[in-house]
């Protein structure tokens, strides 16, 4: 499924950023890299910074226009600073990851990154269904291209993992009457061992009830506790 998610770099100036992008993609399980009109095609510096992701780099598709890169895609999301002048459907990074993963089962999808110095043009942004903005520190919001790719690829991976995780088995909790029998047993054992005074058991037992109610032991855990009490009872009788 992740193979159908395209990471598209538009008019990238520095080949090192292309290599770092390939590395960022591979660490998150993505492999489909598109380069739109790069200033220079990947070179030795790109290979060096790919650092083990040379296969992603070698298989990158180079096309002259963004339109060609996303022609087969049913969903295109472009990275952009939040604009106050042009209203466009915006996604948060987590929403972006979830939306790309949910729709990639139906057709290829694309996440588009612009130039290092000025991002995507208005014309390019208008080829995207949604824009995504990384909510960085407003006092210093300049993100390196590869860092932005890493951030959004992480959100894609987290959304993907959510679809593959097996549902957790629901814990089985004891009935209230079982808990009451446990408290009776606990008080009996603590009296036998002289941990609490027969005439004044209330404060200790109240605090213990609060402790176990807060912990909310599962049925198996309560059985272990009852077993421990029974073992203590047996040893004190001897």
Short mmCIF file of N, CA, C and O in Angstrom, two decimals, residues 176-193 196 201 205-206 208-209 212-213 222 225-226 229-230 233:
data_model
loop_
_atom_site.label_atom_id
_atom_site.label_comp_id
_atom_site.label_asym_id
_atom_site.label_seq_id
_atom_site.Cartn_x
_atom_site.Cartn_y
_atom_site.Cartn_z
N UNK A 176 -18.59 -6.72 40.84
CA UNK A 176 -18.47 -6.00 42.11
C UNK A 176 -18.52 -6.95 43.30
O UNK A 176 -17.82 -6.76 44.29
N UNK A 177 -19.35 -8.00 43.18
CA UNK A 177 -19.44 -8.95 44.30
C UNK A 177 -18.12 -9.70 44.50
O UNK A 177 -17.77 -10.06 45.63
N UNK A 178 -17.37 -9.93 43.40
CA UNK A 178 -16.07 -10.56 43.52
C UNK A 178 -15.08 -9.65 44.25
O UNK A 178 -14.27 -10.11 45.07
N UNK A 179 -15.16 -8.36 43.95
CA UNK A 179 -14.30 -7.39 44.64
C UNK A 179 -14.63 -7.34 46.13
O UNK A 179 -13.73 -7.27 46.98
N UNK A 180 -15.92 -7.38 46.45
CA UNK A 180 -16.31 -7.33 47.85
C UNK A 180 -15.80 -8.56 48.61
O UNK A 180 -15.34 -8.45 49.75
N UNK A 181 -15.85 -9.72 47.96
CA UNK A 181 -15.31 -10.93 48.62
C UNK A 181 -13.80 -10.79 48.84
O UNK A 181 -13.26 -11.22 49.83
N UNK A 182 -13.14 -10.14 47.89
CA UNK A 182 -11.70 -9.91 48.03
C UNK A 182 -11.43 -9.00 49.22
O UNK A 182 -10.52 -9.25 50.02
N UNK A 183 -12.21 -7.92 49.37
CA UNK A 183 -11.99 -6.99 50.47
C UNK A 183 -12.25 -7.66 51.83
O UNK A 183 -11.54 -7.41 52.80
N UNK A 184 -13.26 -8.51 51.88
CA UNK A 184 -13.54 -9.25 53.11
C UNK A 184 -12.35 -10.17 53.43
O UNK A 184 -11.89 -10.24 54.58
N UNK A 185 -11.86 -10.86 52.41
CA UNK A 185 -10.71 -11.76 52.58
C UNK A 185 -9.48 -10.97 53.01
O UNK A 185 -8.73 -11.38 53.91
N UNK A 186 -9.24 -9.81 52.37
CA UNK A 186 -8.08 -8.97 52.69
C UNK A 186 -8.13 -8.51 54.14
O UNK A 186 -7.13 -8.60 54.86
N UNK A 187 -9.30 -8.03 54.58
CA UNK A 187 -9.42 -7.55 55.95
C UNK A 187 -9.20 -8.70 56.94
O UNK A 187 -8.51 -8.53 57.95
N UNK A 188 -9.73 -9.87 56.62
CA UNK A 188 -9.57 -11.03 57.50
C UNK A 188 -8.09 -11.40 57.65
O UNK A 188 -7.61 -11.66 58.76
N UNK A 189 -7.38 -11.40 56.54
CA UNK A 189 -5.95 -11.76 56.58
C UNK A 189 -5.14 -10.71 57.33
O UNK A 189 -4.23 -11.05 58.11
N UNK A 190 -5.44 -9.44 57.10
CA UNK A 190 -4.70 -8.38 57.77
C UNK A 190 -4.97 -8.37 59.28
O UNK A 190 -4.09 -8.01 60.08
N UNK A 191 -6.16 -8.76 59.67
CA UNK A 191 -6.46 -8.90 61.10
C UNK A 191 -5.67 -10.06 61.70
O UNK A 191 -5.11 -9.94 62.79
N UNK A 192 -5.61 -11.16 60.96
CA UNK A 192 -4.91 -12.35 61.45
C UNK A 192 -3.42 -12.08 61.63
O UNK A 192 -2.78 -12.59 62.54
N UNK A 193 -2.85 -11.26 60.76
CA UNK A 193 -1.41 -10.97 60.84
C UNK A 193 -1.13 -9.74 61.70
O UNK A 193 0.02 -9.29 61.76
N UNK A 196 -3.69 -4.75 60.92
CA UNK A 196 -4.68 -3.77 61.34
C UNK A 196 -5.25 -4.20 62.68
O UNK A 196 -5.24 -5.38 63.05
N UNK A 201 -10.23 -0.88 62.09
CA UNK A 201 -9.77 -1.30 60.77
C UNK A 201 -10.14 -0.30 59.66
O UNK A 201 -9.62 -0.37 58.55
N UNK A 205 -8.48 0.06 55.75
CA UNK A 205 -9.28 -0.63 54.73
C UNK A 205 -9.85 0.37 53.71
O UNK A 205 -9.94 0.07 52.53
N UNK A 206 -10.21 1.56 54.18
CA UNK A 206 -10.71 2.57 53.25
C UNK A 206 -9.64 2.96 52.24
O UNK A 206 -9.90 3.06 51.03
N UNK A 208 -7.04 1.12 51.37
CA UNK A 208 -6.76 -0.02 50.52
C UNK A 208 -7.85 -0.18 49.45
O UNK A 208 -7.56 -0.52 48.31
N UNK A 209 -9.10 0.07 49.84
CA UNK A 209 -10.18 0.02 48.85
C UNK A 209 -9.94 1.07 47.75
O UNK A 209 -10.11 0.79 46.57
N UNK A 212 -7.10 -0.18 45.40
CA UNK A 212 -7.45 -1.23 44.46
C UNK A 212 -8.54 -0.77 43.47
O UNK A 212 -8.54 -1.20 42.31
N UNK A 213 -9.43 0.10 43.92
CA UNK A 213 -10.42 0.64 42.98
C UNK A 213 -9.76 1.50 41.91
O UNK A 213 -10.16 1.48 40.75
N UNK A 222 -6.97 -10.26 40.11
CA UNK A 222 -7.67 -10.44 41.39
C UNK A 222 -7.51 -11.87 41.90
O UNK A 222 -7.33 -12.09 43.10
N UNK A 225 -4.21 -12.08 43.58
CA UNK A 225 -4.25 -11.46 44.91
C UNK A 225 -4.94 -12.37 45.92
O UNK A 225 -4.48 -12.53 47.07
N UNK A 226 -6.04 -13.01 45.50
CA UNK A 226 -6.73 -13.94 46.40
C UNK A 226 -5.84 -15.13 46.73
O UNK A 226 -5.82 -15.62 47.87
N UNK A 229 -3.34 -14.07 49.37
CA UNK A 229 -3.96 -14.03 50.68
C UNK A 229 -4.15 -15.42 51.25
O UNK A 229 -3.93 -15.68 52.44
N UNK A 230 -4.57 -16.36 50.41
CA UNK A 230 -4.76 -17.75 50.85
C UNK A 230 -3.45 -18.36 51.31
O UNK A 230 -3.40 -19.12 52.28
N UNK A 233 -2.73 -16.94 54.68
CA UNK A 233 -3.62 -17.57 55.66
C UNK A 233 -3.08 -18.94 56.07
O UNK A 233 -3.07 -19.31 57.24
#
